[in-house]
XYZ file of C-alpha atoms in Angstrom:
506
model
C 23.679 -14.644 -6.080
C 25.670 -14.749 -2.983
C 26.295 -12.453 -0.443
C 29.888 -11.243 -2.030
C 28.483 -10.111 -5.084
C 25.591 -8.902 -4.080
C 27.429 -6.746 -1.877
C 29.923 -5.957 -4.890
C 27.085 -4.744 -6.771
C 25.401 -2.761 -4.119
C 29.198 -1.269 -4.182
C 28.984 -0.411 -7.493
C 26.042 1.181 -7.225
C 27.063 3.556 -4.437
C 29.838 4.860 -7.091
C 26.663 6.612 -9.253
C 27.578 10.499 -8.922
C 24.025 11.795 -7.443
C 25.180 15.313 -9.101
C 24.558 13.873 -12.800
C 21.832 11.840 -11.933
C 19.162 14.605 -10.935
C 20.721 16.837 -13.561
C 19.044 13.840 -16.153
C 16.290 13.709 -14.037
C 15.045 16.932 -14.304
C 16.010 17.492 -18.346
C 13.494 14.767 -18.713
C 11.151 16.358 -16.676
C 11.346 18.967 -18.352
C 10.553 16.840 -21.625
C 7.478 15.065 -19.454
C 5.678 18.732 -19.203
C 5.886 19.384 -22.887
C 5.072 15.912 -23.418
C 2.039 16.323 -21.320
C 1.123 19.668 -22.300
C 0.745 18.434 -25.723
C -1.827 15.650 -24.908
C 0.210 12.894 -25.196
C -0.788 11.675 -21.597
C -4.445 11.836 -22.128
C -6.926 8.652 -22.398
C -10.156 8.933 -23.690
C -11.395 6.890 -21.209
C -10.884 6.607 -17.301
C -8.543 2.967 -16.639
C -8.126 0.690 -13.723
C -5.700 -1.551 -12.208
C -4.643 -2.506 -9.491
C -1.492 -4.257 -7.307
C -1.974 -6.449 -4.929
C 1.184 -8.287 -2.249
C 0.950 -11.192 -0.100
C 2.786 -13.061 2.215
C 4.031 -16.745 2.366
C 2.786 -18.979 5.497
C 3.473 -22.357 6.021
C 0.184 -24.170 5.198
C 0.630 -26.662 8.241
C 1.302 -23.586 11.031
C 0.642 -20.697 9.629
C 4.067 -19.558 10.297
C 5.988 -17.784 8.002
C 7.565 -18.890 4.979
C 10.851 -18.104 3.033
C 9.443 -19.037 -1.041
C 12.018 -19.547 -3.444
C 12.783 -17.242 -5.793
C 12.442 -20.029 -8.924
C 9.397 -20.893 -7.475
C 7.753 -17.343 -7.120
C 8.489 -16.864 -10.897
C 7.038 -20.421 -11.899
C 3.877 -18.827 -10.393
C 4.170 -16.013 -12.365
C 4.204 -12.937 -8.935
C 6.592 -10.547 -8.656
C 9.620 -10.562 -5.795
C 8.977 -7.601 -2.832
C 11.007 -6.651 -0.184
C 11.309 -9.814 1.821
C 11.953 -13.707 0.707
C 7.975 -13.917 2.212
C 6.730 -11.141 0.239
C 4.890 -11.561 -3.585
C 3.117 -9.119 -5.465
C 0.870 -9.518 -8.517
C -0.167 -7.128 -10.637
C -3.349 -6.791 -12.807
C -4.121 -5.324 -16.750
C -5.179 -1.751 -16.701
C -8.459 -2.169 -18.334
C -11.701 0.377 -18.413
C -13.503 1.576 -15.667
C -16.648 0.142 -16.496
C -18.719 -3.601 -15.921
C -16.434 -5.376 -17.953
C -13.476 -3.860 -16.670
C -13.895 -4.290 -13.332
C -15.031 -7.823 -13.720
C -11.823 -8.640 -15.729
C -9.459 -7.234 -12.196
C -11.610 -9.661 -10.225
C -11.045 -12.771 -12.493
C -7.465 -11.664 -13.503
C -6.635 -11.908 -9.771
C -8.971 -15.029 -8.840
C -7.383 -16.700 -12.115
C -3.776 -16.397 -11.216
C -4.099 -16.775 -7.751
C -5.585 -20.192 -7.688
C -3.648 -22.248 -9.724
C -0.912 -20.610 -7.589
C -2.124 -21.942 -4.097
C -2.590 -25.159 -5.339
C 1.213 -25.297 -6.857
C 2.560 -23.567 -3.319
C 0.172 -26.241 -1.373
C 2.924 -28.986 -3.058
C 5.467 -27.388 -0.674
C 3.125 -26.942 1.921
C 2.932 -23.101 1.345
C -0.406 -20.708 1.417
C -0.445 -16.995 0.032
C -2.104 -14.915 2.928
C -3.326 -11.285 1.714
C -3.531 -9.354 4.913
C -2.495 -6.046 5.872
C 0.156 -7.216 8.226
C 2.031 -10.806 9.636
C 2.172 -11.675 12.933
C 3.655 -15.155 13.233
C 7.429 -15.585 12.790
C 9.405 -18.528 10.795
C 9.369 -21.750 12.789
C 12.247 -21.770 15.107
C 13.060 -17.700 14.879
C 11.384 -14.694 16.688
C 10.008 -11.970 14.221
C 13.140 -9.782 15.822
C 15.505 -11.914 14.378
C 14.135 -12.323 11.098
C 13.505 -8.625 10.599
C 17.266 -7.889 11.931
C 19.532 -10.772 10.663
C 22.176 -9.239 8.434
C 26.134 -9.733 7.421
C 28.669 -7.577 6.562
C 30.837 -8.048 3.316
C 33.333 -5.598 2.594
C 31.744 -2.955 4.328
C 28.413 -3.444 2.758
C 25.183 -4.465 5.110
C 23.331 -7.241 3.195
C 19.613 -8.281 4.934
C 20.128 -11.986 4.832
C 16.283 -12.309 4.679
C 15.824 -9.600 1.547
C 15.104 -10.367 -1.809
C 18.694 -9.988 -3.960
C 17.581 -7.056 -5.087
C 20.431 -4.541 -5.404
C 18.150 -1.664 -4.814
C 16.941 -3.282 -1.704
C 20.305 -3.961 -0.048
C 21.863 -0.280 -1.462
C 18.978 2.035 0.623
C 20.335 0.080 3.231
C 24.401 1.509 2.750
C 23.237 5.039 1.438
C 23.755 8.482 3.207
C 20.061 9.179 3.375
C 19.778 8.643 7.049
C 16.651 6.384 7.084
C 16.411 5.318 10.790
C 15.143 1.730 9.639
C 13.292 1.597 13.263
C 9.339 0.902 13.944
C 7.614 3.326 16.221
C 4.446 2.252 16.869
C 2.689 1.802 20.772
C 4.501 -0.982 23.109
C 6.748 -1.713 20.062
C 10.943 -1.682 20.098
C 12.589 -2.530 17.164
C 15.952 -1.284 15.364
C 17.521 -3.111 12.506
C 20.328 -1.652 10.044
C 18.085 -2.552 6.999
C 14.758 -1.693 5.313
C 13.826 -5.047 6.422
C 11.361 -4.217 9.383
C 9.445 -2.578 5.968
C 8.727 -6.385 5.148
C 6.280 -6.800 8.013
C 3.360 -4.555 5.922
C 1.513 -5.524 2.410
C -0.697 -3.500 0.597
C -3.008 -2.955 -2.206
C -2.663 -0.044 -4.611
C -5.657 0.938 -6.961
C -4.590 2.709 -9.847
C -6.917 5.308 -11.700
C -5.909 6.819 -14.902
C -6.676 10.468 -15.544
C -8.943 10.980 -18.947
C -7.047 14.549 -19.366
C -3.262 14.594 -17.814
C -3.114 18.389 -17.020
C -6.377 17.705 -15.103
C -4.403 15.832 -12.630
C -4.196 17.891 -9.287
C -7.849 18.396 -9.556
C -7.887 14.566 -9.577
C -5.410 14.441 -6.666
C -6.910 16.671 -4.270
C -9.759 14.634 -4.113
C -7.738 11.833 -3.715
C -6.064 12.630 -0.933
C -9.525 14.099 1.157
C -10.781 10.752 1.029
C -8.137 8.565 1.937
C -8.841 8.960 5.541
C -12.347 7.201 5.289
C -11.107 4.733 2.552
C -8.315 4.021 5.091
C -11.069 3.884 7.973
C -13.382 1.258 6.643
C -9.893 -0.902 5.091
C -7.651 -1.167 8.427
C -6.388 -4.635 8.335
C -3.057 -4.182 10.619
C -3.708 -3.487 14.240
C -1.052 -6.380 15.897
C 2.599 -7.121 15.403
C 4.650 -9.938 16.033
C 4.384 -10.603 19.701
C 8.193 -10.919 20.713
C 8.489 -6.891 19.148
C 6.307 -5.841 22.365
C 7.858 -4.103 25.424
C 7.565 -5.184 28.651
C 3.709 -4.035 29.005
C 0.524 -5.387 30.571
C -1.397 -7.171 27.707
C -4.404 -5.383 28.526
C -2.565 -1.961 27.891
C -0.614 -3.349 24.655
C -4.301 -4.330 23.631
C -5.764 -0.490 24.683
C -3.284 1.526 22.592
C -3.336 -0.712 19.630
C -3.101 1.288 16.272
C -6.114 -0.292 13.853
C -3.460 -0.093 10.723
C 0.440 0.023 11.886
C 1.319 -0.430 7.848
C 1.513 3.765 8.181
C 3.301 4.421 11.362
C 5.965 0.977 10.011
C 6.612 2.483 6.539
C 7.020 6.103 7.494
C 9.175 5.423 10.496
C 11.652 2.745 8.577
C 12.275 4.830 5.957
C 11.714 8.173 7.047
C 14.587 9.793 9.068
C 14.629 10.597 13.165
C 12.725 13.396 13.822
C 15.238 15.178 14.681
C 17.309 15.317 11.328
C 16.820 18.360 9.130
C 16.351 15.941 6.307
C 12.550 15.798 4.595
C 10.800 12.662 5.151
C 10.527 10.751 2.027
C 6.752 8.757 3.079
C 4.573 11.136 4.037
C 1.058 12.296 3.548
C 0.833 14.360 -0.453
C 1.063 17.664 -0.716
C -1.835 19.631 -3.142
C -0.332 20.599 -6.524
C -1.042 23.748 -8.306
C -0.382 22.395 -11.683
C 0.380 19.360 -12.875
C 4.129 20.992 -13.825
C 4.468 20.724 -9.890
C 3.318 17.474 -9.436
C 6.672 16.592 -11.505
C 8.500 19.264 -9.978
C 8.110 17.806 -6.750
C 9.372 14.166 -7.489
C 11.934 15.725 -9.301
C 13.355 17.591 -6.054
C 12.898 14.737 -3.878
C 15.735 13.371 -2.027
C 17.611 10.308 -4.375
C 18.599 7.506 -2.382
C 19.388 5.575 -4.882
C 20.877 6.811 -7.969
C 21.263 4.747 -11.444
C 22.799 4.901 -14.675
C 20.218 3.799 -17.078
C 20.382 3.170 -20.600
C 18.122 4.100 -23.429
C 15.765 0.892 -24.043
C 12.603 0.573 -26.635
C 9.962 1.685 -24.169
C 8.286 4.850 -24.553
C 8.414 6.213 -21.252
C 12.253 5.027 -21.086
C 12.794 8.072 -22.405
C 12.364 9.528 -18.947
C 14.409 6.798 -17.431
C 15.766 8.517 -14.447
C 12.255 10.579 -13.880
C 10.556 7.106 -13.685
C 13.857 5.837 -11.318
C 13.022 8.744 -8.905
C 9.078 8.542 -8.765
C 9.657 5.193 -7.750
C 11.243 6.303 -4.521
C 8.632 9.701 -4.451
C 6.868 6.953 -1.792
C 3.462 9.519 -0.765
C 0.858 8.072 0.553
C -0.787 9.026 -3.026
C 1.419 9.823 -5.953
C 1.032 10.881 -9.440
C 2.506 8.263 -12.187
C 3.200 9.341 -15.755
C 4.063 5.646 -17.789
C 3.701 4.186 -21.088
C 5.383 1.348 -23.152
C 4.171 3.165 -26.087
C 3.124 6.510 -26.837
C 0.085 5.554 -28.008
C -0.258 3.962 -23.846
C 1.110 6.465 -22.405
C -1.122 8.078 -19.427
C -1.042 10.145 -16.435
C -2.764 8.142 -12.938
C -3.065 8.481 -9.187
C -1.375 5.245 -7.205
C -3.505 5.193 -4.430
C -1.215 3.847 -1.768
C -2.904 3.508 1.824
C -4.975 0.426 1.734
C -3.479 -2.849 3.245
C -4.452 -6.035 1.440
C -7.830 -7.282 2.216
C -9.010 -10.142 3.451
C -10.355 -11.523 0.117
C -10.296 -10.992 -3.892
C -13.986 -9.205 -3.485
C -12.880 -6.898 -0.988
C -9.951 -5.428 -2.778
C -12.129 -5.004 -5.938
C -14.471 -3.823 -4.231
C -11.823 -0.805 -2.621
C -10.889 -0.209 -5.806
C -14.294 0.371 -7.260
C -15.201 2.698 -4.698
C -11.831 4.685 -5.279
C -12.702 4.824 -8.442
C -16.020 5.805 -8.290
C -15.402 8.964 -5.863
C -12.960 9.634 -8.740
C -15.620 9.697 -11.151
C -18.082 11.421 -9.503
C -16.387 14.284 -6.893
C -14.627 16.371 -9.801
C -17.958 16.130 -12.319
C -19.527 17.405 -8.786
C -17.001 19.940 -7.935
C -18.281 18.745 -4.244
C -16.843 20.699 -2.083
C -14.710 18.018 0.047
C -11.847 19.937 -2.803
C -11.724 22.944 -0.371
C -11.256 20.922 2.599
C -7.838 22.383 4.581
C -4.862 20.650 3.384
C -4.024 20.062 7.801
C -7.532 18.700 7.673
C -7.085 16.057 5.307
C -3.580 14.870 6.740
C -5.446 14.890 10.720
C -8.056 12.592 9.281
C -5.386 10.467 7.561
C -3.299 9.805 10.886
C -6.830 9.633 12.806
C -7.922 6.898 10.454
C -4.951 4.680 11.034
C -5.032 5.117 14.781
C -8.542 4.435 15.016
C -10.301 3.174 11.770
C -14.155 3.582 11.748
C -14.107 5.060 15.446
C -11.714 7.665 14.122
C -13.254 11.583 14.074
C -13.029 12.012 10.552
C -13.990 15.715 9.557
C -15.915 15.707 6.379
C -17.743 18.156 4.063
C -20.778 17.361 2.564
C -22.205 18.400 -0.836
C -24.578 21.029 0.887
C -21.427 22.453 2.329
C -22.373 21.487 5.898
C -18.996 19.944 7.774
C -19.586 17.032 10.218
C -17.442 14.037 11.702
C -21.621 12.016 12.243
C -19.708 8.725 10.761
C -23.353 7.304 9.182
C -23.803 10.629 7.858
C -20.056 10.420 6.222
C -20.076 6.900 5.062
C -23.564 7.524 3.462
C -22.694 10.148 1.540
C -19.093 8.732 0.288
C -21.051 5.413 -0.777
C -23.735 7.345 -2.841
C -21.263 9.416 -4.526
C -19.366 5.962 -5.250
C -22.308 4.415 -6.622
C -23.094 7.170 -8.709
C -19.603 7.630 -10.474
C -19.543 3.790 -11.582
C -23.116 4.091 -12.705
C -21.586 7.247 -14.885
C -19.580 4.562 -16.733
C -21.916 2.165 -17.470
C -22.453 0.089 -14.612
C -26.370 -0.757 -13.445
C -27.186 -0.218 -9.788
C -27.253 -3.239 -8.917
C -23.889 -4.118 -10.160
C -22.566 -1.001 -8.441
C -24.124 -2.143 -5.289
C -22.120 -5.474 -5.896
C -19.332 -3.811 -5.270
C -19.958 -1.662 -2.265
C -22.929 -3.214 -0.319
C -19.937 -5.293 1.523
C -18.128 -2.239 2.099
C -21.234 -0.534 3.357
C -21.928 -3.603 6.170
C -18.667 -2.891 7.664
C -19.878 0.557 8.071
C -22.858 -0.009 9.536
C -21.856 -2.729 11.749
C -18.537 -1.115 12.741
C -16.413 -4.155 12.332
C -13.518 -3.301 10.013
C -11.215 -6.611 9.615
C -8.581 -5.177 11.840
C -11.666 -4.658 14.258
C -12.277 -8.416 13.665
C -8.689 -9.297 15.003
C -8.610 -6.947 17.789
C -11.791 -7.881 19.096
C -10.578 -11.472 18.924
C -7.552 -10.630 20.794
C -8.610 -8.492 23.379
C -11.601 -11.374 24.536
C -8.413 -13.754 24.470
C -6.845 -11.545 27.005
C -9.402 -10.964 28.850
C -9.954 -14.318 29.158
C -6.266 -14.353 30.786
C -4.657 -16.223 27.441
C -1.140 -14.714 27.097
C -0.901 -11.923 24.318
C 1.278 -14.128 22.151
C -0.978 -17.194 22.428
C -4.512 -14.127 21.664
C -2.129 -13.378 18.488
C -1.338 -16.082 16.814
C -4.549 -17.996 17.944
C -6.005 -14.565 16.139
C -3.679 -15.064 13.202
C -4.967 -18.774 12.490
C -8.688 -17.768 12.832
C -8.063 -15.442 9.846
C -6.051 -17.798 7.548
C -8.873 -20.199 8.710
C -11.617 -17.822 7.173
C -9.509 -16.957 4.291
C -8.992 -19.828 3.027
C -13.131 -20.572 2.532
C -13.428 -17.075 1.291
C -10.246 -15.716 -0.375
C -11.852 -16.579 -3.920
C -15.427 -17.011 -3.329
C -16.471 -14.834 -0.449
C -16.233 -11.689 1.431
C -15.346 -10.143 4.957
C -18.708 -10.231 5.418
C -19.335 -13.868 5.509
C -16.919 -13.985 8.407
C -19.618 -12.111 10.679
C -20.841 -13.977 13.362
């Protein structure tokens, strides 16, 4: 597609009266409740899945990588934001032995008949919470900021053609499309600078829908220690740093910038009276509110849809605005049939991990605590709602060094991070044991989560660590970083399928 119809279509789409769009919205909404109300949303058994994105590197320099569109369908991954971004997607399938072992496989067996196609073009998929080195021949600045106008219309010459994409870009909703983060400057007119971060997203499936803001509120009391032990992000590209000392750039280093670069893209300037769109979950009351409140957020993107054979298209322009609703946790009510239909948590604040094992094994533990905290009624649920959000913002500033304020199931609060940890991992083990799975395969899972723990070394530890001894050592910060940067896809590649974090240990 080239830039003049792209831009003719993000036209197009500007045209879509906002008015009559949430006035669909929330008729179908209203449709959701009694659909939910009725039991069509409930599963008789708790269900997994999980996304996971990656970026493109060139497998020679580890720079980045533009992959071609053709290409990143032949390998069966979805397009994201940027030409450098993939996603892939797993099966929902039960939470129990089986079930998790099927995410593991399912990812191991697409991913590595898909590096060894990409190595033909001399491409590697890196999953990592954050890249560092730019395209051969550009600075990160430019490739985050390169755009053209056409007719009015801003088009990111380094997005995906993805109409949605370009269109946030040319909407009123003042997003300020800027990255605030320590020693950092950058301001684009796109959601481009969003491109830098990639994720993984466990998904757990609620057995009874109306059930779901018990669910929830657990969710979001233990995303700050999930967060803590996962921080994967602490370094940027290094032409995006103010004029600083390297030591200080290296002292006030966030241990996972994927928060502070997604809310402060998209979000507006502080200043403006508008709500920020990512932002840490409110509690719900009911899961009526839950809908409520994705039905009231701000559109920035309104469509016309069509009626199509899916189930859940029958809440088209619900499902169009949840998909902007971007918490850091957010309810999801989806089904190709009724029959599939369900109500889950998307458990957003977990960069990708250094290997396969280590996202499962995230994802296990999530699902676990989700297993086990409600049949507990453990009283982490009456945690303040302030509480929860401090820890959240704590975690990404300072993963496992962070003060994270916890309660535990005697009722006793405490920030002692063995104490914590301990207590989260137990409860873990114990809810994946509830569906079926022997200790020992439940320790599979989280004895390499556990190591971190006890050893303190996170993977965005791991980078900063190797970094700051760089520096110290008087290499310049952008020689630490990428030097940093290659170390990692170094250890990856030995470990991305077969491995863990923990073999990279010294």
């Amino acid at each position: 597609m080239s830039a003049s119809e792209l831009a003719e279509k993000v036209a197009a789409a500007l045209e879509i009266s906002g008015d009559e769009f949430r006035d669909r919205a929330r008729t179908e909404a209203e449709q959701l409740k009694t659909e939910v109300r009725s039991g069509t949303f409930d599963n008789s058994e708790a269900i997994v899945g999980l996304e996971l994105e990656l970026y493109a590197v060139d497998d020679t320099t580890n720079a980045l990588r533009r992959v071609p569109r053709q290409l990143l369908e032949l390998i069966g991954f979805e397009k994201e934001l940027g030409l450098h971004n993939a996603e892939m997607q797993t099966s929902p399938q039960p939470l129990n032995s089986h079930g998790l072992a099927a995410q593991e496989n399912e990812l191991k067996a697409s991913l590595k008949p898909a590096q060894r196609r990409l190595q033909r073009d001399g491409i590697r998929m890196v999953s990592d919470g954050m890249w560092t080195v730019p395209p051969q021949g550009e600075t990160g600045r430019d490739y985050l900021c390169d755009c053209v106008e056409k007719d009015g219309i801003r088009i990111g010459t380094n997005m995906s053609h993805s109409v949605r994409y370009h269109t946030m870009a040319n909407t009123e909703y003042p997003s300020a499309f800027e990255v605030q983060a320590p020693h950092v400057s950058l301001e684009a007119e796109t959601v481009m600078p969003e491109s830098l971060i990639t994720s993984m997203q466990p998904h757990y499936q609620i057995p009874h829908a109306p059930d779901l803001p018990e669910y929830f509120s657990y969710a979001i009391r233990v995303a700050a220690p999930l967060l803590a032990m996962a921080v994967n992000a602490p370094f940027f590209p290094p032409d995006l740093y103010d004029d600083a000392p390297d030591t200080e750039i290296v002292a006030d280093a966030h241990m996972e910038n994927r928060i502070a670069v997604f809310e402060s893209v998209l979000n507006p300037h502080e200043d403006d009276p508008k709500q920020p769109k990512v932002c840490f979950p409110p509690d719900y009351e009911s899961v009526e509110a839950a809908i409520d409140d994705i039905v009231e957020d701000d559109t920035i993107v309104p469509r016309k849809l069509q009626a199509g054979t899916r189930f859940d298209d029958a809440f088209a322009h619900f499902q169009h605005k949840r998909s902007s609703y971007w918490r850091w946790v957010r309810p999801v009510f989806e089904g190709a049939t009724r029959s599939a239909a369900n109500a889950r948590i998307e458990f957003r604040p977990l960069p990708a991990q250094p290997t396969v094992d280590d996202a499962v094994g995230c994802m296990a533990v999530f699902a676990g605590l989700m297993e086990s905290l409600p049949r507990l009624e453990h009283p982490i649920q009456s945690q303040d709602w302030e509480t929860a959000r401090e820890n959240f913002y704590a975690a990404a500033r300072e993963g496992l060094r962070a003060d994270i304020e916890w309660i535990t199931a005697d009722g006793t609060t405490t920030t002692a991070t063995d104490e914590l940890y301990g207590e989260l991992f137990e409860h873990a083990r114990e809810g994946l044991e509830q569906r079926g799975l022997s200790t020992e395969e439940a320790h599979g899972y989280i004895a390499p989560l556990r190591e971190r723990v006890d050893r303190r070394l996170t993977p965005a530890r791991w980078k900063h660590d190797f970094v700051r001894r760089r520096v110290e050592e008087n290499v310049p910060l952008a020689e630490a970083i990428w030097g940093m940067q290659a170390a990692y896809i170094r250890n990856q590649r030995e470990t991305l399928l077969d491995g863990s974090f923990v073999d990279w240990f010294e």
